[in-house]
GROMACS .gro file of C-alpha atoms in nm:
model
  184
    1UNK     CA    1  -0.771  -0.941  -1.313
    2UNK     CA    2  -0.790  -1.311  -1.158
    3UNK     CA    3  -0.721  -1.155  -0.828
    4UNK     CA    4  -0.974  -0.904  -0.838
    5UNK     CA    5  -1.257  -1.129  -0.979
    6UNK     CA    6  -1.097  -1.370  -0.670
    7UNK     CA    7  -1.135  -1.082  -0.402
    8UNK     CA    8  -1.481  -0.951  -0.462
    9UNK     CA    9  -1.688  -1.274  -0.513
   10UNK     CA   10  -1.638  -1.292  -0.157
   11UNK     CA   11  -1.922  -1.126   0.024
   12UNK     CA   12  -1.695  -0.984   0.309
   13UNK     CA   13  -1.453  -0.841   0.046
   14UNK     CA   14  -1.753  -0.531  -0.025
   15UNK     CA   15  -1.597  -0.216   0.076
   16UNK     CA   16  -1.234  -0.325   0.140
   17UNK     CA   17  -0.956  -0.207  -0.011
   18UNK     CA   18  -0.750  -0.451  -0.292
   19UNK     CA   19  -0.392  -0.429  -0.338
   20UNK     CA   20  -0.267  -0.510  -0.665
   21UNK     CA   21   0.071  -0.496  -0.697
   22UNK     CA   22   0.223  -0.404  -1.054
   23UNK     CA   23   0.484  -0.603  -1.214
   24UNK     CA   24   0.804  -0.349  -1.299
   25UNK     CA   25   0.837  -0.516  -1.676
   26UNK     CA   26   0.448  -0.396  -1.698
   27UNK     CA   27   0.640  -0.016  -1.642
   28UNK     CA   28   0.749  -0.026  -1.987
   29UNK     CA   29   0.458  -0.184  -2.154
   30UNK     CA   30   0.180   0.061  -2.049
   31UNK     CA   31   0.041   0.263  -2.316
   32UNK     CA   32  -0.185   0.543  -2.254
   33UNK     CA   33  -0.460   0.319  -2.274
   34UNK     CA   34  -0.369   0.080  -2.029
   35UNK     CA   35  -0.552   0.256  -1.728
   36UNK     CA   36  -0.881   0.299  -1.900
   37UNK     CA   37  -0.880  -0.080  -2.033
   38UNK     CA   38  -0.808  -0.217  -1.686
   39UNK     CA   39  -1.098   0.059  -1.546
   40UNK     CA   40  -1.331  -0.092  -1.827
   41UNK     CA   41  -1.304  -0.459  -1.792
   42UNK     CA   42  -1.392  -0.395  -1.371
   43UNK     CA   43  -1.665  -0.200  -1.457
   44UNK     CA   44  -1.797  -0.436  -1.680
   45UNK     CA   45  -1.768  -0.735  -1.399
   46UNK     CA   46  -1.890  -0.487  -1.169
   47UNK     CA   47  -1.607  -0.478  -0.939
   48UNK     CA   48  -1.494  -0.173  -0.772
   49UNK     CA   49  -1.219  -0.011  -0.927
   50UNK     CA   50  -1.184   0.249  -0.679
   51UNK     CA   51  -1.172  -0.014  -0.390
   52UNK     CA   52  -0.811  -0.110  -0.590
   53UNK     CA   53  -0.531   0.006  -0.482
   54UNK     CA   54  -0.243  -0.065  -0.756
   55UNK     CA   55   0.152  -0.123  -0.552
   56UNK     CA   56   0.389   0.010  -0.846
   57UNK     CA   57   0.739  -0.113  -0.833
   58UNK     CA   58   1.049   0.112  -0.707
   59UNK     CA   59   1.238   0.183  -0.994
   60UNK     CA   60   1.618   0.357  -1.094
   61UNK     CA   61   1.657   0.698  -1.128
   62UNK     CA   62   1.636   0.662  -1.460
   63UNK     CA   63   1.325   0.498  -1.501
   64UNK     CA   64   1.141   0.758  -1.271
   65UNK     CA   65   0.970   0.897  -1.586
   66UNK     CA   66   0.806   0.602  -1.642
   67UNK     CA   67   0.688   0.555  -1.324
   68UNK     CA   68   0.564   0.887  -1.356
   69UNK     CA   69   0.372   0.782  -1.667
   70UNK     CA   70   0.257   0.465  -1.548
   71UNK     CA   71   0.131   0.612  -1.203
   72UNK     CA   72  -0.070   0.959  -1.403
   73UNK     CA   73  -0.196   0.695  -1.613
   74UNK     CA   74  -0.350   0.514  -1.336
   75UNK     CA   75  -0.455   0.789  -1.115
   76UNK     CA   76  -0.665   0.960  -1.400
   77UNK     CA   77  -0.823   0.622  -1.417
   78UNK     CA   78  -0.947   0.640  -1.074
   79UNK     CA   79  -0.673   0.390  -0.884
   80UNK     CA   80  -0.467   0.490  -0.573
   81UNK     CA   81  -0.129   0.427  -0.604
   82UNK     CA   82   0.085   0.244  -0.363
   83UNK     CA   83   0.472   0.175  -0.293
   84UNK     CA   84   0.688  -0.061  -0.144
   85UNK     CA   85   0.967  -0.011   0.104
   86UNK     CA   86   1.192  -0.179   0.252
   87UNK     CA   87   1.219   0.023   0.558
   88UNK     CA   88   1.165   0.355   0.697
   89UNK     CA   89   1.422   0.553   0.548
   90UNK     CA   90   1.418   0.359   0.209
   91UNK     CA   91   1.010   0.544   0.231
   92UNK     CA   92   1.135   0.890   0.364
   93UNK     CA   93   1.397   0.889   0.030
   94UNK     CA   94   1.053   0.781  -0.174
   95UNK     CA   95   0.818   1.055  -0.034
   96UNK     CA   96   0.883   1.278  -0.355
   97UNK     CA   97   0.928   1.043  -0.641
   98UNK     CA   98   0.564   0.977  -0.731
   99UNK     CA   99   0.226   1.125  -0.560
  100UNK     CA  100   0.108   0.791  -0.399
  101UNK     CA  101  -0.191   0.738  -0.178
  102UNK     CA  102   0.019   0.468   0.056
  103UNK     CA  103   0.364   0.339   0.136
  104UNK     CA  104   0.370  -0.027   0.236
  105UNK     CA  105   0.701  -0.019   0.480
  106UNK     CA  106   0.873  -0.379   0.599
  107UNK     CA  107   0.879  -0.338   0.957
  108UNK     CA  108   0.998  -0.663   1.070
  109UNK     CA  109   1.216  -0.504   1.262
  110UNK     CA  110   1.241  -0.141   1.348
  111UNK     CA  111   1.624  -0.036   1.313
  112UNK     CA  112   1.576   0.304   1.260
  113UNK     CA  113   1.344   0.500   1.547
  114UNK     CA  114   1.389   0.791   1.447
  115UNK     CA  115   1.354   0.764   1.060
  116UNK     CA  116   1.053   0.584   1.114
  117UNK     CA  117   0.896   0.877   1.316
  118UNK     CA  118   0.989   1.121   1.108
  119UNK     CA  119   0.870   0.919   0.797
  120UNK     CA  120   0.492   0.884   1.020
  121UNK     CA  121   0.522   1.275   1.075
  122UNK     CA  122   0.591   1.379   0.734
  123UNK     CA  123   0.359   1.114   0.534
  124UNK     CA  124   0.035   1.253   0.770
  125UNK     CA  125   0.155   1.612   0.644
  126UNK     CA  126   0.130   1.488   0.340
  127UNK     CA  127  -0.227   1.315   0.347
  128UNK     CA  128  -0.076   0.982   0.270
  129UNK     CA  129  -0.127   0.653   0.463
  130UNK     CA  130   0.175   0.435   0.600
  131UNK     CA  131   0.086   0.035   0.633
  132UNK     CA  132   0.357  -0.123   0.810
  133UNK     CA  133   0.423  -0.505   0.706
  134UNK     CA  134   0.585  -0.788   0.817
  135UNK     CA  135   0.486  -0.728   1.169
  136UNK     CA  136   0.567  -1.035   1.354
  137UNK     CA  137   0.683  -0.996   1.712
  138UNK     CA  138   0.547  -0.827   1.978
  139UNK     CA  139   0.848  -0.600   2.056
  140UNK     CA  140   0.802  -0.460   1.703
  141UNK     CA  141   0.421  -0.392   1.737
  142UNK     CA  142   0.473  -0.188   2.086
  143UNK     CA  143   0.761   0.003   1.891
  144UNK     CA  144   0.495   0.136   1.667
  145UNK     CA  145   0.206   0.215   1.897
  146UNK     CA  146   0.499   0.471   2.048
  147UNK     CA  147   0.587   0.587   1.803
  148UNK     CA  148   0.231   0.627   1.659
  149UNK     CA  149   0.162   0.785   1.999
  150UNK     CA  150   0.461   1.014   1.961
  151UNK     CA  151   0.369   1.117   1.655
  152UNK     CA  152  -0.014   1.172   1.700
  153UNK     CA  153  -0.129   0.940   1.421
  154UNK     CA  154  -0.320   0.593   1.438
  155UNK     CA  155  -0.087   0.327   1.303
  156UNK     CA  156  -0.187   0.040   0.964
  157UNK     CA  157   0.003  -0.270   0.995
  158UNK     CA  158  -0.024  -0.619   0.851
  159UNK     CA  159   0.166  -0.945   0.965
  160UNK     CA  160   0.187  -1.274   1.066
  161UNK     CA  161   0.128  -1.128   1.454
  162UNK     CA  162  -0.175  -1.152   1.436
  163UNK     CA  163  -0.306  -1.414   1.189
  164UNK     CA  164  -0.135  -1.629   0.908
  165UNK     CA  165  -0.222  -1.529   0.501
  166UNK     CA  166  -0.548  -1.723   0.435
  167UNK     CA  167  -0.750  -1.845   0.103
  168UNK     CA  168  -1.026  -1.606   0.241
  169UNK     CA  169  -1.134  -1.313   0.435
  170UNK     CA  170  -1.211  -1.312   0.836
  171UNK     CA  171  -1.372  -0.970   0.820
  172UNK     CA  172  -1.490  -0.920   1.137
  173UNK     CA  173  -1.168  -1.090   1.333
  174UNK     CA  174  -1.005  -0.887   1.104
  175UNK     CA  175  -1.162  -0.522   1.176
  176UNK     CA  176  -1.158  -0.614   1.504
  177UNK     CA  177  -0.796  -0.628   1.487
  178UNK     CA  178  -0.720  -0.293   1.318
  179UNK     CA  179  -0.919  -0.094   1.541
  180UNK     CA  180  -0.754  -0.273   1.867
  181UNK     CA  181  -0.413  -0.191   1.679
  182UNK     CA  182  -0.528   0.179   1.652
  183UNK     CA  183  -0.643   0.251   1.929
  184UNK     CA  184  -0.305   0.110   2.136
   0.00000   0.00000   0.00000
């Protein structure tokens, strides 16, 4: 909640996306409720709950019912659903445990060229968005415009290339960014 009431008091944060990410003790904690109390308590600060996107944890084989749970519970609450990776083939393996909106891969390195473009190939089948993170040398950026090229879709990334984490938003330096990123 503190991070969301953080995000949107700044004016630049209006129509950006918030990621959230979900604690994986919080996965056996949430009641049925849990979605619709979170939903409540933004609409009553009148944030925008469908500007949040929620990161849940990975979890065991075991424990994929409850992220099942946890991530219906959610999405009838209107939040997008996101998931961490830790690279490209960890994401490909995590394409079909949960419907989620977005896979946040590590890409501080790129071992794995061909994993990673079949993972861009499949997620656009799949209407889901890829954000690559921990870009942080050039070598690794140019990797992904080919392969973004190779595979015909625009490539999301994040990373200390390009700026270092800050206490608040550069909107403009930072659109600016993306759509140079995007367009190659």
């Amino acid at each position: 909640m503190l991070h969301a009431i953080n995000f949107y008091r700044q004016q630049r944060a209006a129509g950006h996306d918030l990621y959230l990410s979900v604690h994986a003790r919080l996965l056996a904690a949430v009641d049925s409720a849990h979605g619709v109390a979170f939903r409540r308590v933004l609409n009553g600060l009148e944030l925008p709950h469908e500007d949040i996107v929620l990161q849940l944890p990975q979890v065991t084989q075991n424990q994929n019912w409850q992220l099942n749970v946890v991530a219906d519970n959610y999405r009838r609450n209107g939040f997008r659903l996101a998931l961490n990776a830790a690279d490209a083939r960890q994401a490909f393996d995590l394409l079909d445990q949960a419907r989620f909106e977005v896979i946040k891969v590590a890409a501080r390195e790129i071992n794995d060229e061909e994993a990673t473009l079949r993972l861009l190939r499949e997620a656009a089948a799949r209407g889901m968005r890829l954000i690559f993170t921990r870009v942080q040398t050039q070598a690794v950026h140019a990797t992904l415009l080919r392969l973004g090229e190779q595979a015909q879709q625009a490539i999301f990334a994040q990373g200390c290339l390009w700026d270092l984490p800050a206490a608040s938003l550069d909107a403009a330096g930072a659109v600016a960014r993306a759509t140079d990123f995007a367009a190659g």
